[in-house]
Coordinates of C-alpha atoms (C1' of nucleotides) in Angstrom, one line a residue:
Chain E
M2 CA 10.5 4.1 -3.9
V3 CA 11.4 6.8 -1.4
V4 CA 9.7 9.6 -3.4
D5 CA 6.6 7.6 -4.2
K6 CA 4.6 7.6 -0.9
A7 CA 1.8 5.6 -2.5
T8 CA 0.7 2.9 -0.1
A9 CA 0.7 -0.7 -1.3
D10 CA -3.1 -0.6 -1.1
E11 CA -3.4 2.2 -3.6
I12 CA -1.2 0.4 -6.1
D13 CA -3.3 -2.8 -5.5
R14 CA -6.4 -0.8 -6.3
L15 CA -4.8 0.7 -9.4
F16 CA -3.8 -2.6 -11.0
H17 CA -7.0 -4.3 -9.8
G18 CA -8.9 -1.6 -11.6
L19 CA -7.2 -2.5 -14.8
A20 CA -7.5 -6.3 -14.3
D21 CA -11.0 -6.6 -15.8
A22 CA -12.0 -6.4 -19.5
T23 CA -15.3 -4.5 -18.8
R24 CA -13.5 -2.0 -16.6
R25 CA -10.8 -1.4 -19.2
D26 CA -13.5 -0.9 -21.9
V27 CA -15.3 1.6 -19.6
L28 CA -12.0 3.4 -19.1
S29 CA -11.2 3.7 -22.8
R30 CA -14.7 5.0 -23.4
V31 CA -14.6 7.7 -20.8
L32 CA -11.1 8.7 -21.8
R33 CA -12.6 9.6 -25.2
R34 CA -15.7 11.3 -23.8
A35 CA -17.3 11.7 -20.3
Q36 CA -20.5 9.7 -20.1
S37 CA -23.2 9.0 -17.6
V38 CA -23.4 5.6 -15.8
T39 CA -26.7 4.9 -17.6
E40 CA -25.2 5.6 -20.9
L41 CA -22.3 3.3 -20.2
A42 CA -24.5 0.6 -18.8
R43 CA -26.4 0.4 -22.2
E44 CA -23.1 -0.9 -23.8
Y45 CA -22.8 -4.0 -21.7
D46 CA -24.8 -7.2 -21.3
M47 CA -25.2 -6.8 -17.5
S48 CA -27.3 -4.9 -15.0
F49 CA -27.0 -1.2 -14.3
A50 CA -25.8 -2.0 -10.8
A51 CA -23.0 -4.2 -12.1
V52 CA -21.7 -1.4 -14.3
Q53 CA -22.1 1.0 -11.4
K54 CA -19.8 -1.3 -9.3
H55 CA -17.2 -1.4 -12.0
V56 CA -17.2 2.4 -12.2
A57 CA -16.8 2.5 -8.4
V58 CA -13.8 0.2 -8.6
L59 CA -12.2 2.5 -11.2
E60 CA -13.0 5.4 -9.1
R61 CA -11.3 3.9 -6.0
A62 CA -8.3 3.1 -8.3
G63 CA -8.1 6.8 -9.2
L64 CA -8.6 6.0 -12.9
V65 CA -11.8 7.9 -13.3
G66 CA -13.7 10.7 -11.6
K67 CA -17.3 11.7 -11.4
Q68 CA -18.8 15.2 -11.9
R69 CA -22.4 15.7 -11.2
H70 CA -24.2 17.3 -14.1
G71 CA -27.9 17.8 -13.3
R72 CA -29.4 14.5 -12.2
E73 CA -26.7 12.4 -13.9
R74 CA -23.1 11.7 -12.9
L75 CA -20.7 12.1 -15.7
V76 CA -17.8 9.6 -15.5
S77 CA -14.6 10.9 -17.0
G78 CA -11.1 9.4 -17.4
N79 CA -8.3 10.5 -15.2
P80 CA -5.0 10.3 -17.1
D81 CA -3.0 10.9 -13.9
G82 CA -4.0 7.4 -12.7
L83 CA -2.8 5.9 -15.9
R84 CA 0.5 7.8 -15.7
R85 CA 1.0 6.6 -12.2
A86 CA 0.6 3.0 -13.3
A87 CA 2.9 3.5 -16.2
R88 CA 5.6 5.0 -14.0
L89 CA 5.4 2.0 -11.6
L90 CA 6.0 -0.3 -14.6
D91 CA 8.9 1.9 -15.6
E92 CA 10.4 1.3 -12.1
Y93 CA 10.3 -2.5 -12.6
E94 CA 11.9 -2.1 -16.1
R95 CA 14.6 0.1 -14.5
I96 CA 15.4 -2.7 -12.1
W97 CA 15.7 -5.1 -15.0
R98 CA 17.8 -2.7 -17.1
H99 CA 20.0 -2.1 -14.1
R100 CA 20.6 -5.8 -13.8
A101 CA 21.2 -6.1 -17.5
L102 CA 23.8 -3.4 -17.2
A103 CA 25.4 -5.1 -14.2
I104 CA 25.6 -8.3 -16.3
E105 CA 27.3 -6.4 -19.1
D106 CA 29.8 -5.0 -16.6
I107 CA 30.6 -8.4 -15.4
L108 CA 31.1 -9.6 -19.0
A109 CA 33.3 -6.6 -19.6
E110 CA 35.3 -7.5 -16.5
D111 CA 35.8 -11.0 -17.8
E112 CA 37.0 -9.6 -21.0
D113 CA 39.5 -7.5 -19.1
K114 CA 40.7 -10.6 -17.3
E115 CA 41.1 -12.4 -20.7
D116 CA 43.1 -9.5 -21.9
A117 CA 45.4 -9.8 -18.8
Chain G
M18 CA -6.1 -3.1 -31.0
V19 CA -6.1 -5.0 -34.3
V20 CA -2.4 -5.9 -34.0
D21 CA -2.5 -6.9 -30.4
K22 CA -4.1 -10.4 -30.5
A23 CA -3.8 -10.8 -26.7
T24 CA -7.0 -12.2 -25.3
A25 CA -8.8 -10.2 -22.6
D26 CA -8.0 -13.0 -20.2
E27 CA -4.3 -12.7 -20.8
I28 CA -4.5 -9.0 -19.9
D29 CA -6.6 -9.7 -16.9
R30 CA -4.0 -12.1 -15.7
L31 CA -1.2 -9.6 -16.4
F32 CA -2.7 -6.8 -14.3
H33 CA -4.0 -9.2 -11.6
G34 CA -0.5 -10.4 -11.2
L35 CA 0.6 -6.9 -10.5
A36 CA -2.3 -6.2 -8.1
D37 CA -0.8 -7.6 -5.0
A38 CA 2.1 -6.2 -2.9
T39 CA 3.7 -9.5 -2.2
R40 CA 3.7 -10.4 -5.8
R41 CA 5.2 -7.1 -6.8
D42 CA 7.9 -7.6 -4.2
V43 CA 8.6 -11.1 -5.5
L44 CA 8.8 -9.7 -9.0
S45 CA 11.2 -7.0 -8.1
R46 CA 13.4 -9.5 -6.3
V47 CA 13.6 -12.0 -9.2
L48 CA 14.1 -9.2 -11.7
R49 CA 17.3 -8.4 -9.8
R50 CA 18.3 -12.1 -9.4
A51 CA 16.8 -15.5 -10.1
Q52 CA 15.9 -17.2 -6.8
S53 CA 14.4 -20.5 -5.7
V54 CA 10.9 -20.5 -4.2
T55 CA 12.2 -21.6 -0.8
E56 CA 14.6 -18.6 -0.9
L57 CA 11.8 -16.3 -1.7
A58 CA 9.5 -17.8 0.9
R59 CA 12.0 -17.0 3.7
E60 CA 11.4 -13.3 3.0
Y61 CA 7.7 -13.3 3.8
D62 CA 5.6 -13.9 6.8
M63 CA 3.5 -16.6 5.2
S64 CA 3.7 -20.3 4.4
F65 CA 5.8 -21.8 1.6
A66 CA 2.7 -22.9 -0.2
A67 CA 1.3 -19.3 -0.1
V68 CA 4.4 -18.0 -1.8
Q69 CA 4.3 -20.8 -4.2
K70 CA 0.8 -19.7 -5.2
H71 CA 1.9 -16.2 -5.7
V72 CA 4.7 -17.3 -7.9
A73 CA 2.2 -19.4 -9.9
V74 CA 0.0 -16.3 -10.4
L75 CA 3.0 -14.4 -11.7
E76 CA 3.9 -17.3 -14.0
R77 CA 0.3 -17.4 -15.5
A78 CA 0.6 -13.7 -16.0
G79 CA 3.8 -14.2 -18.0
L80 CA 5.7 -12.0 -15.6
V81 CA 8.2 -14.6 -14.4
G82 CA 9.5 -17.9 -15.6
K83 CA 10.9 -21.0 -13.9
Q84 CA 14.1 -22.9 -14.8
R85 CA 14.8 -26.1 -13.0
H86 CA 18.3 -26.2 -11.5
G87 CA 19.0 -29.4 -9.7
R88 CA 16.3 -30.0 -7.2
E89 CA 15.3 -26.4 -7.0
R90 CA 13.2 -24.3 -9.4
L91 CA 14.8 -20.9 -10.0
V92 CA 12.2 -18.1 -10.5
S93 CA 13.4 -15.4 -12.8
G94 CA 11.7 -12.2 -14.0
N95 CA 10.4 -11.9 -17.5
P96 CA 10.8 -8.3 -18.8
D97 CA 8.6 -9.0 -21.8
G98 CA 5.6 -9.3 -19.6
L99 CA 6.4 -5.9 -18.1
R100 CA 6.8 -4.4 -21.5
R101 CA 3.5 -5.8 -22.6
A102 CA 1.8 -4.1 -19.6
A103 CA 3.6 -0.9 -20.3
R104 CA 2.5 -0.9 -23.9
L105 CA -1.1 -1.4 -22.9
L106 CA -1.0 1.6 -20.6
D107 CA 0.6 3.6 -23.5
E108 CA -2.5 2.8 -25.6
Y109 CA -4.8 4.2 -23.0
E110 CA -2.6 7.3 -22.8
R111 CA -2.7 7.6 -26.5
I112 CA -6.5 7.6 -26.4
W113 CA -6.3 10.4 -23.9
R114 CA -3.8 12.4 -25.8
H115 CA -5.8 12.0 -29.0
R116 CA -8.7 13.4 -27.2
A117 CA -6.7 16.2 -25.8
L118 CA -5.5 17.0 -29.4
A119 CA -9.1 16.9 -30.6
I120 CA -10.0 19.4 -28.0
E121 CA -7.2 21.7 -29.0
D122 CA -8.4 21.4 -32.6
I123 CA -11.9 22.4 -31.5
L124 CA -10.5 25.4 -29.6
A125 CA -8.4 26.3 -32.7
E126 CA -11.6 26.2 -34.7
D127 CA -13.3 28.5 -32.3
E128 CA -10.5 30.9 -32.6
D129 CA -10.9 30.8 -36.4
K130 CA -14.5 31.6 -36.0
E131 CA -13.6 34.5 -33.7
D132 CA -11.3 35.8 -36.4
A133 CA -14.1 35.6 -38.9
Chain R
dC23 C1' -47.7 18.2 -8.0
dT24 C1' -46.9 14.0 -10.2
dT25 C1' -44.2 11.1 -12.9
dA26 C1' -40.3 9.3 -15.0
dT27 C1' -35.2 9.1 -14.9
dC28 C1' -30.7 8.6 -12.9
dT29 C1' -28.3 7.2 -9.2
dA30 C1' -27.1 5.0 -4.8
dC31 C1' -27.1 1.3 -1.9
dA32 C1' -28.4 -3.0 0.6
dA33 C1' -29.1 -8.0 0.5
dC34 C1' -28.1 -12.0 -1.5
dC35 C1' -25.7 -15.8 -4.3
dA36 C1' -21.9 -18.4 -6.8
dC37 C1' -17.4 -18.6 -7.4
dA38 C1' -12.5 -16.9 -7.1
dT39 C1' -8.7 -15.6 -4.1
dG40 C1' -5.4 -15.9 -0.5
dG41 C1' -4.3 -18.2 3.2
dT42 C1' -3.6 -22.6 6.0
dT43 C1' -2.0 -27.8 6.8
dG44 C1' -0.8 -32.2 5.2
dT45 C1' 1.0 -35.5 2.0
dA46 C1' 3.8 -37.3 -1.8
dC47 C1' 7.6 -37.2 -5.0
dG48 C1' 12.2 -36.2 -7.0
dT49 C1' 16.9 -35.0 -6.1
dT50 C1' 21.0 -34.0 -3.4
dA51 C1' 24.0 -35.0 0.6
dG52 C1' 26.0 -38.2 4.2
Chain N
dC19 C1' 20.7 -46.7 1.2
dT20 C1' 18.8 -43.3 4.1
dA21 C1' 17.9 -38.8 5.5
dA22 C1' 17.1 -34.1 4.4
dC23 C1' 15.7 -30.7 1.2
dG24 C1' 12.9 -28.4 -2.4
dT25 C1' 8.9 -28.7 -4.7
dA26 C1' 4.2 -29.8 -6.1
dC27 C1' -0.5 -30.4 -5.1
dA28 C1' -4.9 -31.5 -2.7
dA29 C1' -8.2 -30.3 0.8
dC30 C1' -10.0 -27.0 3.4
dC31 C1' -11.6 -22.3 5.3
dA32 C1' -12.6 -17.2 5.5
dT33 C1' -13.1 -13.4 2.8
dG34 C1' -13.5 -10.8 -1.5
dT35 C1' -15.4 -10.3 -6.1
dG36 C1' -18.7 -10.0 -9.8
dG37 C1' -23.1 -10.6 -10.7
dT38 C1' -28.2 -10.3 -9.5
dT39 C1' -32.8 -8.0 -7.7
dG40 C1' -35.1 -4.7 -5.1
dT41 C1' -35.8 -0.4 -2.7
dA42 C1' -35.3 4.5 -2.0
dG43 C1' -33.7 9.4 -2.8
dA44 C1' -32.8 13.5 -6.0
dT45 C1' -33.6 15.9 -10.0
dA46 C1' -35.9 16.9 -14.4
dA47 C1' -40.0 16.9 -17.3
dG48 C1' -45.1 17.3 -18.1

DNA sequence: CTTATCTACAACCACATGGTTGTACGTTAG
DNA sequence: CTAACGTACAACCATGTGGTTGTAGATAAG
């Protein structure tokens, strides 16, 4: 918490980026191979502009990046964004595990009392 | 992908649940200790009903559960939900790593050709 | 140069979201 | 029993989101 100076908004954007099936699909595609927006748009039953917006959301979330390549913009996956999300989830799991350990300690204490 | 029969909507709800600072804070609190909605509501600068809605979102996401305890409803964290989210992120990372390995293979091939 | 392609962006619409207040109901405390 | 508490839920409002179409700017192709 102290180390991670990510603002709440950044984290909001990160998870919001992942909270849509189309965006997750785009992400998995560009993780495999960088693709132009037009190329991506062909895959979905929606307008080019809609796909463009989804890519923009992923970009703001730090999950993908764009490199211009001639007249097209190649969208590529950014594994750092994923790792950031994964580490955040790890923190919550750590909280849980810490609590689980604390409970074990309490149970152990009870056993000690029983022994006494 | 074949094994995970989670619908896209479920995953949407999962990440949407995590995409709000208040909800993440509620989650971290109830992971440490189950609390009533009123108790939680005291911590935030918003109405009881608003907190109630956030809890409902977390509940639909499978991140928390409620146990009735007298006249209050105790909200407690559900680590399974977290683990599900973490595993999903792992899948994306696996895609990336697979691609990274593929690139290494290609580079190795190039080296073979150089040797030839 | 002209044309076609890829992209960006604005305007618009329907609907979801996050917030509010108010009301009603079950349960505990006096 | 009555009063207070914890919760649930409906109605409402402002704003955000996901979609559309249309227009305009760069860049590549002929």
